[in-house]
mmCIF file of C-alpha atoms and ligand atoms in Angstrom:
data_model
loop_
_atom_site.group_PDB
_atom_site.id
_atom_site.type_symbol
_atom_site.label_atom_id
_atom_site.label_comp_id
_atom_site.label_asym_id
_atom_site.label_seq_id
_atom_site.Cartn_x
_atom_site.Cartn_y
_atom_site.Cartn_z
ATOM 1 C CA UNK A 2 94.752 101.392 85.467
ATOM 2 C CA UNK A 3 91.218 101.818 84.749
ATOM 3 C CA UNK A 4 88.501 104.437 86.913
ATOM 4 C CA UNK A 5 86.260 101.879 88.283
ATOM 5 C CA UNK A 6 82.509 103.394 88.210
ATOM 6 C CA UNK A 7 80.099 102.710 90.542
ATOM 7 C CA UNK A 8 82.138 99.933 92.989
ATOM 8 C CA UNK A 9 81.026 99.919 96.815
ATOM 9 C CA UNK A 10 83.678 101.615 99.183
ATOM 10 C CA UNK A 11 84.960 100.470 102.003
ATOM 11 C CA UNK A 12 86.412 103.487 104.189
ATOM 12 C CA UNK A 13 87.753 103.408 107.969
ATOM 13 C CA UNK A 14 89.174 104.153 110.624
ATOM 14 C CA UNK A 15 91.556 102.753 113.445
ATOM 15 C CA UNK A 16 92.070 104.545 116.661
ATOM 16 C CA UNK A 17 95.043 103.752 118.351
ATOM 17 C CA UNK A 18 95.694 104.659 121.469
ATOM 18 C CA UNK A 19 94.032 107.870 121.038
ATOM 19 C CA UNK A 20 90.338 107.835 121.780
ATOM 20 C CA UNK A 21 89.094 107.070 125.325
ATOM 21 C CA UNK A 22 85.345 106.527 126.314
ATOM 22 C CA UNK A 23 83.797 109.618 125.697
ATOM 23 C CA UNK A 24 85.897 110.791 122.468
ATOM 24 C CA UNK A 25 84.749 107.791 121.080
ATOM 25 C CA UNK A 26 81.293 108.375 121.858
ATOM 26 C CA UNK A 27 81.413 111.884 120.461
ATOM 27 C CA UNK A 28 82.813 111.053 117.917
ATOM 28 C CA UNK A 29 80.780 108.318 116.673
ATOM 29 C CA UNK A 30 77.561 110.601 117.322
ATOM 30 C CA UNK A 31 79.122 113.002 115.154
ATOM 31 C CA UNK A 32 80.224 110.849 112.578
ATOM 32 C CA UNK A 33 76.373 109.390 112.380
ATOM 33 C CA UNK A 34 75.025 112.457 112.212
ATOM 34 C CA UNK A 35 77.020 113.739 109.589
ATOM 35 C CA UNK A 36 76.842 110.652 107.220
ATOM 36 C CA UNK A 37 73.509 109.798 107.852
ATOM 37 C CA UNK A 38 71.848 110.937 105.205
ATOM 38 C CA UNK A 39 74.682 108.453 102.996
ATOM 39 C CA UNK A 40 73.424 105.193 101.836
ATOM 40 C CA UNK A 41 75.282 102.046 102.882
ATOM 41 C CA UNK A 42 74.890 100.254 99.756
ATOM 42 C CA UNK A 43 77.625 101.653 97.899
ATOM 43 C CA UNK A 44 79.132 102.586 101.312
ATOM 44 C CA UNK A 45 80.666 100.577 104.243
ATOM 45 C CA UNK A 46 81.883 102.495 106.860
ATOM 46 C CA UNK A 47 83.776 101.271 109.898
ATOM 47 C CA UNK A 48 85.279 102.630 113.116
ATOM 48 C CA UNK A 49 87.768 100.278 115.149
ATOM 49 C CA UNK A 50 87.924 102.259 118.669
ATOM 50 C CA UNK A 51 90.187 101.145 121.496
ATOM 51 C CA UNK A 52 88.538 98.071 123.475
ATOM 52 C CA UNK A 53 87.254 100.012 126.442
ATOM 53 C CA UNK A 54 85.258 101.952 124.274
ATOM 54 C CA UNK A 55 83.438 99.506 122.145
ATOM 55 C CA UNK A 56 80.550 98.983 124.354
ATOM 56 C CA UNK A 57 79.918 102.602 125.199
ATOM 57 C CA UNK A 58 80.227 102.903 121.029
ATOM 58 C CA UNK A 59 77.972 100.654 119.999
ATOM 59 C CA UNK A 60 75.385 102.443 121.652
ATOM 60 C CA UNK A 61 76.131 105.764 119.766
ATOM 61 C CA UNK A 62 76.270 104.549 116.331
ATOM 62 C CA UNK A 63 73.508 102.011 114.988
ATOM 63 C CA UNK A 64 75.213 99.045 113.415
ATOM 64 C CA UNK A 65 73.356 100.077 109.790
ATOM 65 C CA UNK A 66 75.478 102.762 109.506
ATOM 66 C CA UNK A 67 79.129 102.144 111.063
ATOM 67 C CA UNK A 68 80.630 98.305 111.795
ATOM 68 C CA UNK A 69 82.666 98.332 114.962
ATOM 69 C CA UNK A 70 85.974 96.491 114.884
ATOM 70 C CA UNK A 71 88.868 95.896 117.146
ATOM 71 C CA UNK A 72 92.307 96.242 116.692
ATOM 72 C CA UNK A 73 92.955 92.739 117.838
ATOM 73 C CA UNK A 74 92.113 89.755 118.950
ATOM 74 C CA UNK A 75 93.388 87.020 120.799
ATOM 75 C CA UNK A 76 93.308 83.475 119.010
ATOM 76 C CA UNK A 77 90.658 81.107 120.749
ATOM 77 C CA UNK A 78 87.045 81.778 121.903
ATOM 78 C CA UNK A 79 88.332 81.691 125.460
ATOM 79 C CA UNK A 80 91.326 80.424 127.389
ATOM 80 C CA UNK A 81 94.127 81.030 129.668
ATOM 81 C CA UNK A 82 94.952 84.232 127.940
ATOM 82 C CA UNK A 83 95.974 87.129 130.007
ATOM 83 C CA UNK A 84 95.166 90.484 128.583
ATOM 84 C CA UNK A 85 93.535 89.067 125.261
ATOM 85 C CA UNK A 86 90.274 89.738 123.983
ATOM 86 C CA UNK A 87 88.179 86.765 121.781
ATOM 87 C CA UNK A 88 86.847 86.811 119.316
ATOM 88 C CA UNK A 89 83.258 85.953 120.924
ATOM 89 C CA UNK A 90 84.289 89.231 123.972
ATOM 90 C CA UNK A 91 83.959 91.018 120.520
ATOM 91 C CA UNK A 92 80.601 89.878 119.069
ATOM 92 C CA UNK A 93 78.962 90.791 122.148
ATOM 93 C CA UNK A 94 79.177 94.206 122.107
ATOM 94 C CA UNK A 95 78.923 94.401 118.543
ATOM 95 C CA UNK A 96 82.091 94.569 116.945
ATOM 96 C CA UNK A 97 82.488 92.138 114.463
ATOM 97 C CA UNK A 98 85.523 93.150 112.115
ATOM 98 C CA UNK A 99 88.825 92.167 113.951
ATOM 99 C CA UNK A 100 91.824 94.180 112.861
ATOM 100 C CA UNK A 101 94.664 91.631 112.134
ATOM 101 C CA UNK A 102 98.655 92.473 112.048
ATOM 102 C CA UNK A 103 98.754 95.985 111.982
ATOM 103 C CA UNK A 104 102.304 97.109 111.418
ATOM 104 C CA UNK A 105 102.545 98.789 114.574
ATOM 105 C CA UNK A 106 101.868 95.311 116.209
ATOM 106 C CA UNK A 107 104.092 93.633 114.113
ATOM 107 C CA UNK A 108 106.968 95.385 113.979
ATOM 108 C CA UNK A 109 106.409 97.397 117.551
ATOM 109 C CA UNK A 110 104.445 94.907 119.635
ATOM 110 C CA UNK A 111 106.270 91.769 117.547
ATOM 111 C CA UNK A 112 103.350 89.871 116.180
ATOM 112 C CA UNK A 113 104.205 87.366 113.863
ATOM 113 C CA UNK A 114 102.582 86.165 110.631
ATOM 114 C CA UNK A 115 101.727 82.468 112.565
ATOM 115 C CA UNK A 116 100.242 84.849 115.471
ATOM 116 C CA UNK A 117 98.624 86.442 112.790
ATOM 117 C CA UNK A 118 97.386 83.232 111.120
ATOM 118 C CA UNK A 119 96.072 81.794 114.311
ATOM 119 C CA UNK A 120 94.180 84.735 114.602
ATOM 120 C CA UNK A 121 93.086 85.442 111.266
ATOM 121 C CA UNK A 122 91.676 81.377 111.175
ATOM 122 C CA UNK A 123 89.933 81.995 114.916
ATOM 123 C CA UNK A 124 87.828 84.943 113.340
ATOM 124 C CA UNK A 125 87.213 82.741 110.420
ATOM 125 C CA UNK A 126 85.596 80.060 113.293
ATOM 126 C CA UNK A 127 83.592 82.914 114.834
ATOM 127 C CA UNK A 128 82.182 84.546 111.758
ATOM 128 C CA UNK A 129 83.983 87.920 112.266
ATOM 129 C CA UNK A 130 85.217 89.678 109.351
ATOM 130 C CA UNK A 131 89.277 89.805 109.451
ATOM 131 C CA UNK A 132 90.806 92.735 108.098
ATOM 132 C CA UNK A 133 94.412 91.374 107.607
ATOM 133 C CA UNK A 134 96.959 94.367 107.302
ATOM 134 C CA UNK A 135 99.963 93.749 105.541
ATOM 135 C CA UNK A 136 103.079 96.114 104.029
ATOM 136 C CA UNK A 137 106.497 96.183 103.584
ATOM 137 C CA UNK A 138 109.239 98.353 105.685
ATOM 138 C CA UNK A 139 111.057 100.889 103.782
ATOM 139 C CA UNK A 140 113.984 98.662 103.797
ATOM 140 C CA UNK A 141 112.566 95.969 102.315
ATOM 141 C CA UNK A 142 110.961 98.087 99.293
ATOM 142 C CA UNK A 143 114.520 99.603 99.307
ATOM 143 C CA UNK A 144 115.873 96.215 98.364
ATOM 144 C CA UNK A 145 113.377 95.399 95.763
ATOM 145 C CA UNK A 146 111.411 93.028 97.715
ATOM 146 C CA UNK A 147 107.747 94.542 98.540
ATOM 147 C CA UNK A 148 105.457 92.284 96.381
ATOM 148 C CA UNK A 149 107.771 89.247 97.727
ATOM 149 C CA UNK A 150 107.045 90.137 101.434
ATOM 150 C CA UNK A 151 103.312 90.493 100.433
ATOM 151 C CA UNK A 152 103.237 87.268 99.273
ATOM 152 C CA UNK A 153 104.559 86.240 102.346
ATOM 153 C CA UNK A 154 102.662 87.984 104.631
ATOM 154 C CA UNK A 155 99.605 86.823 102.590
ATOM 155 C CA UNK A 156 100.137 83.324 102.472
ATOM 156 C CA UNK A 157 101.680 82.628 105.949
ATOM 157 C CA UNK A 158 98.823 84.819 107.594
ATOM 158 C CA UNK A 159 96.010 82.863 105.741
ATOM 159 C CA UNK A 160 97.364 79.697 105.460
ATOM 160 C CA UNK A 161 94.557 77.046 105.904
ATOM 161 C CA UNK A 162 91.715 79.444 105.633
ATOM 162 C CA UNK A 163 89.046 77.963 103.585
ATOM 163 C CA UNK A 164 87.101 79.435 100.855
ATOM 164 C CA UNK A 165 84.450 80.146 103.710
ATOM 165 C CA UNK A 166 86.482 82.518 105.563
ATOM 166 C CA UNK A 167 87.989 84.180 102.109
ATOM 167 C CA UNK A 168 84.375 85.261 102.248
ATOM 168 C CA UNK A 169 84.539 87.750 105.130
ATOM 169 C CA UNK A 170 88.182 88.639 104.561
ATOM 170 C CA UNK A 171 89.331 92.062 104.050
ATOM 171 C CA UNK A 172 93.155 93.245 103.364
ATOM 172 C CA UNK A 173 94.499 96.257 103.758
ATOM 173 C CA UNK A 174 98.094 96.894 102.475
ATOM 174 C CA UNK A 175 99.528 99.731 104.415
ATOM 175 C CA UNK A 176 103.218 100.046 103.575
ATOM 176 C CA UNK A 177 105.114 100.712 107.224
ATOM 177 C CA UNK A 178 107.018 103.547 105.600
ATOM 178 C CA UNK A 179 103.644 104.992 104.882
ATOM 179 C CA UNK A 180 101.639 105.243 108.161
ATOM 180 C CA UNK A 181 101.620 107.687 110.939
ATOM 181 C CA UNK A 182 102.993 111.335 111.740
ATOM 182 C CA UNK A 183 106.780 110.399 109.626
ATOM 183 C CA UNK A 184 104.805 108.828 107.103
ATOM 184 C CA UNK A 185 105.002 109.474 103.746
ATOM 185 C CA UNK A 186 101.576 108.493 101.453
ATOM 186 C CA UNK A 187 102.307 105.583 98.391
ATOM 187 C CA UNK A 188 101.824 107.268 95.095
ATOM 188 C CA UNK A 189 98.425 106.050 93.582
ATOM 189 C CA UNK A 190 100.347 104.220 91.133
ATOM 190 C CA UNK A 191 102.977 102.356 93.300
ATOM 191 C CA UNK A 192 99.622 101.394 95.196
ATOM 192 C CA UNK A 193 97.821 99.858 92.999
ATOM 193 C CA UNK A 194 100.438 97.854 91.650
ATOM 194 C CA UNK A 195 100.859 96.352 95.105
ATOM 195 C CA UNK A 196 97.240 95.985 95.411
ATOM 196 C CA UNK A 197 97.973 94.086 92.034
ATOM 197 C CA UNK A 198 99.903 91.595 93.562
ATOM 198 C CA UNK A 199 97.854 91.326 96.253
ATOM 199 C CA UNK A 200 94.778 90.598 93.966
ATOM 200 C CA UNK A 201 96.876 87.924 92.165
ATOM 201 C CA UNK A 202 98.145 86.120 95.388
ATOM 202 C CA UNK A 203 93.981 86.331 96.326
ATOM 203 C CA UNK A 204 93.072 84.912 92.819
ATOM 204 C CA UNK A 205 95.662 82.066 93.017
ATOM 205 C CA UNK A 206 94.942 81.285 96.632
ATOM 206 C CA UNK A 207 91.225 80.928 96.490
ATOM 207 C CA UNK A 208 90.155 81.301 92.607
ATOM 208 C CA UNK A 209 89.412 84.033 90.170
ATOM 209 C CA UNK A 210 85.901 84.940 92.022
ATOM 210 C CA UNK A 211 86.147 84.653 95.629
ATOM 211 C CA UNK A 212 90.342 86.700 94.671
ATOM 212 C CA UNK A 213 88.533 89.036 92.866
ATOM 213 C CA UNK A 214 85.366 89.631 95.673
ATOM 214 C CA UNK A 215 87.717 90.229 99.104
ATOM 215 C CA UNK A 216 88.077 94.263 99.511
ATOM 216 C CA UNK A 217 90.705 95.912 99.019
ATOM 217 C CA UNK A 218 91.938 98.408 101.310
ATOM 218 C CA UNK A 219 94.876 101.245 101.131
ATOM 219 C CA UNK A 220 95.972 102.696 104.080
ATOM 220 C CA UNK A 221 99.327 105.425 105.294
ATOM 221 C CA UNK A 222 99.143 108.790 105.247
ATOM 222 C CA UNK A 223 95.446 108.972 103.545
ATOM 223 C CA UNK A 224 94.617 112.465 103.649
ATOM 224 C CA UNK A 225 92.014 114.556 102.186
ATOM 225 C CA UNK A 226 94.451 115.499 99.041
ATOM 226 C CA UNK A 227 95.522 112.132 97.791
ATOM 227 C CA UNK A 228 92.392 109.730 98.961
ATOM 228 C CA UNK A 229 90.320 110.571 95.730
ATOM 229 C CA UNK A 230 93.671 109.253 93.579
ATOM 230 C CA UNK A 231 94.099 106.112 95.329
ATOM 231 C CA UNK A 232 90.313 105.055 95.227
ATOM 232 C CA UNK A 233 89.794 105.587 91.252
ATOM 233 C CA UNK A 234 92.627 102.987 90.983
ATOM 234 C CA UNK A 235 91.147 99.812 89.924
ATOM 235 C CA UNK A 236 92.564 97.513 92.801
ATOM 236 C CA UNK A 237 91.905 99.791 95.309
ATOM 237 C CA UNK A 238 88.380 99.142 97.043
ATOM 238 C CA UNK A 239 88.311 101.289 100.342
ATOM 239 C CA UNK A 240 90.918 103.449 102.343
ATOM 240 C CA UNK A 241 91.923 102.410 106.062
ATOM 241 C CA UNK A 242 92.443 105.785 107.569
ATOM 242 C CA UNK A 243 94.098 107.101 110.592
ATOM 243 C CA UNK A 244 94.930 110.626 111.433
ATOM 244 C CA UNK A 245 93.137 112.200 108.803
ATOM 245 C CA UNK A 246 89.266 110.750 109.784
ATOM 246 C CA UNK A 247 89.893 111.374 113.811
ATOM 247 C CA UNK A 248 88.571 114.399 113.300
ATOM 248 C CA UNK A 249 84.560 113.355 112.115
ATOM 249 C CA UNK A 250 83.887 116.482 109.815
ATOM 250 C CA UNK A 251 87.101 115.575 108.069
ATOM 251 C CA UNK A 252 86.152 112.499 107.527
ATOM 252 C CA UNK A 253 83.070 113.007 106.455
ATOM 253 C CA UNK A 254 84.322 115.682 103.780
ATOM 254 C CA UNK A 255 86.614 112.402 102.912
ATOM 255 C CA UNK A 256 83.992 110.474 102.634
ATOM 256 C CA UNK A 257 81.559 112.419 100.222
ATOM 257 C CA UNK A 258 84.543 112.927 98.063
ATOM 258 C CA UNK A 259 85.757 109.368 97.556
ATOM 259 C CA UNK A 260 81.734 108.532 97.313
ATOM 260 C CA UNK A 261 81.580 110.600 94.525
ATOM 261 C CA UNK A 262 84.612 109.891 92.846
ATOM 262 C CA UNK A 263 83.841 106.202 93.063
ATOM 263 C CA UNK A 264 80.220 106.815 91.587
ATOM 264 C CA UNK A 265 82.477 108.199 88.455
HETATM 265 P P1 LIG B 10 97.694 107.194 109.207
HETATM 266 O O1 LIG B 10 96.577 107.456 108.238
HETATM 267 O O2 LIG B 10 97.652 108.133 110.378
HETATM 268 O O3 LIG B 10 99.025 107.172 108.521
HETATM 269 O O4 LIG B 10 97.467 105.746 109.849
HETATM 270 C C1 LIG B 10 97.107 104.675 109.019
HETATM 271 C C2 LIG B 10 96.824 103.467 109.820
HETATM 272 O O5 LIG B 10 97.657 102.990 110.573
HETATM 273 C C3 LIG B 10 95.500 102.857 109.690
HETATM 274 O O6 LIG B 10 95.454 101.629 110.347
#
């Protein structure tokens, strides 16, 4: 498990159902103006609000320095599709990262991994980046099986994306046991061995350079005492934050850390 030196980081953050309108918007203002003086080459920083707020958001923080995203997406450019939002409702006002599969909509909401696919192959078709979230429950890594269900979730959510869409796609493995207020943060170690397998699965599925190019992401219980562990790991690319970056000088201390631990 070697210190990578010098990698780009990907670091963000998803919402919820916490922020409204104006949150948002202060917090994106703040965010900006704390990080502005960072340069986005070795840095891509993202912010996936709730829906009603991604208009309003994009108008607080310029697209050079924070990518909008949201936290789903329905599966065709338009259709008969109550409640959903496409892919192309996203683009226009300026989100173009769609959050795929979060846990809480999987095992909450009860997305499946063929929702998920349909999804995941949709933002392939629209040019959005898909940040596909997988992780086991704590009864499947119980029972042994947490690179199988990976796998799984890997394959089944990206089956029949080409080498075209492996091109925008990010993953972020966030263990279920791992995420929100119960949560309890993977070790760095037990991480990056799942980001292993993940890696692998990447490198089978689409060959050793485009496997080898998709980012990375950890996310659970990131917090400003464990996020400069898991990002010196060698698998690990960028952290997928919730509680910890909804505050924006938190983040930002976050940020400037794992930017300098990356640099070496
Ligand atoms: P927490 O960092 O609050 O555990 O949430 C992680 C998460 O769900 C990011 O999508």
């Amino acid at each position: 498990m070697t210190q990578v030196k010098g990698k780009k980081v990907y670091l963000g953050t998803n919402t919820k159902m916490y922020k409204g309108v104006a949150d948002t918007a202060s917090y994106l203002e703040e965010l900006c103006r704390l990080t502005g003086d960072l340069s986005r080459e070795a840095l891509e920083l993202f912010v996936i609000p709730s829906f009603t707020a991604l208009e309003s958001a994009r108008r607080c923080a310029p697209r050079e320095l924070v990518r909008l995203g949201g936290q789903n997406m329905g599966w065709a450019g338009e259709g008969p599709y109550t409640g959903e939002i496409s892919p192309k409702m996203l683009l226009e006002v300026g989100a173009d990262i769609a959050e795929l599969g979060h846990s809480e909509r999987r095992h909450v909401l009860g997305e499946t991994d063929e929702m998920v696919n349909r999804k995941v192959l949709c933002a392939a078709e629209y040019g959005l980046t898909a940040l596909l979230c997988i992780g086991e429950t704590a009864e499947e890594k119980a029972r042994g099986l947490a690179d199988e269900v990976l796998r799984t979730q890997l394959k089944a959510g990206l089956y029949g994306l080409g080498a075209g869409g492996a091109e925008r796609l990010w993953v972020a493995y966030e263990p279920v046991w791992a995420i929100g207020e119960h949560g309890v943060p993977a070790t760095k170690e037990y991480a990056e061995a799942r980001h292993d397998t993940i890696r692998r699965t990447l490198t089978e599925l689409y060959g050793e350079q485009a496997g080898q190019a998709v980012p990375l992401l950890y996310g659970g219980s990131v917090n400003p005492d464990n996020a400069v562990g898991l990002i010196r790991m060698e698998n690990i690319d960028g952290l997928f934050i919730g509680r910890s970056a909804w505050d924006a000088r938190k983040f930002n201390a976050i940020i400037r850390d794992v930017l300098a631990a990356a640099d070496g």
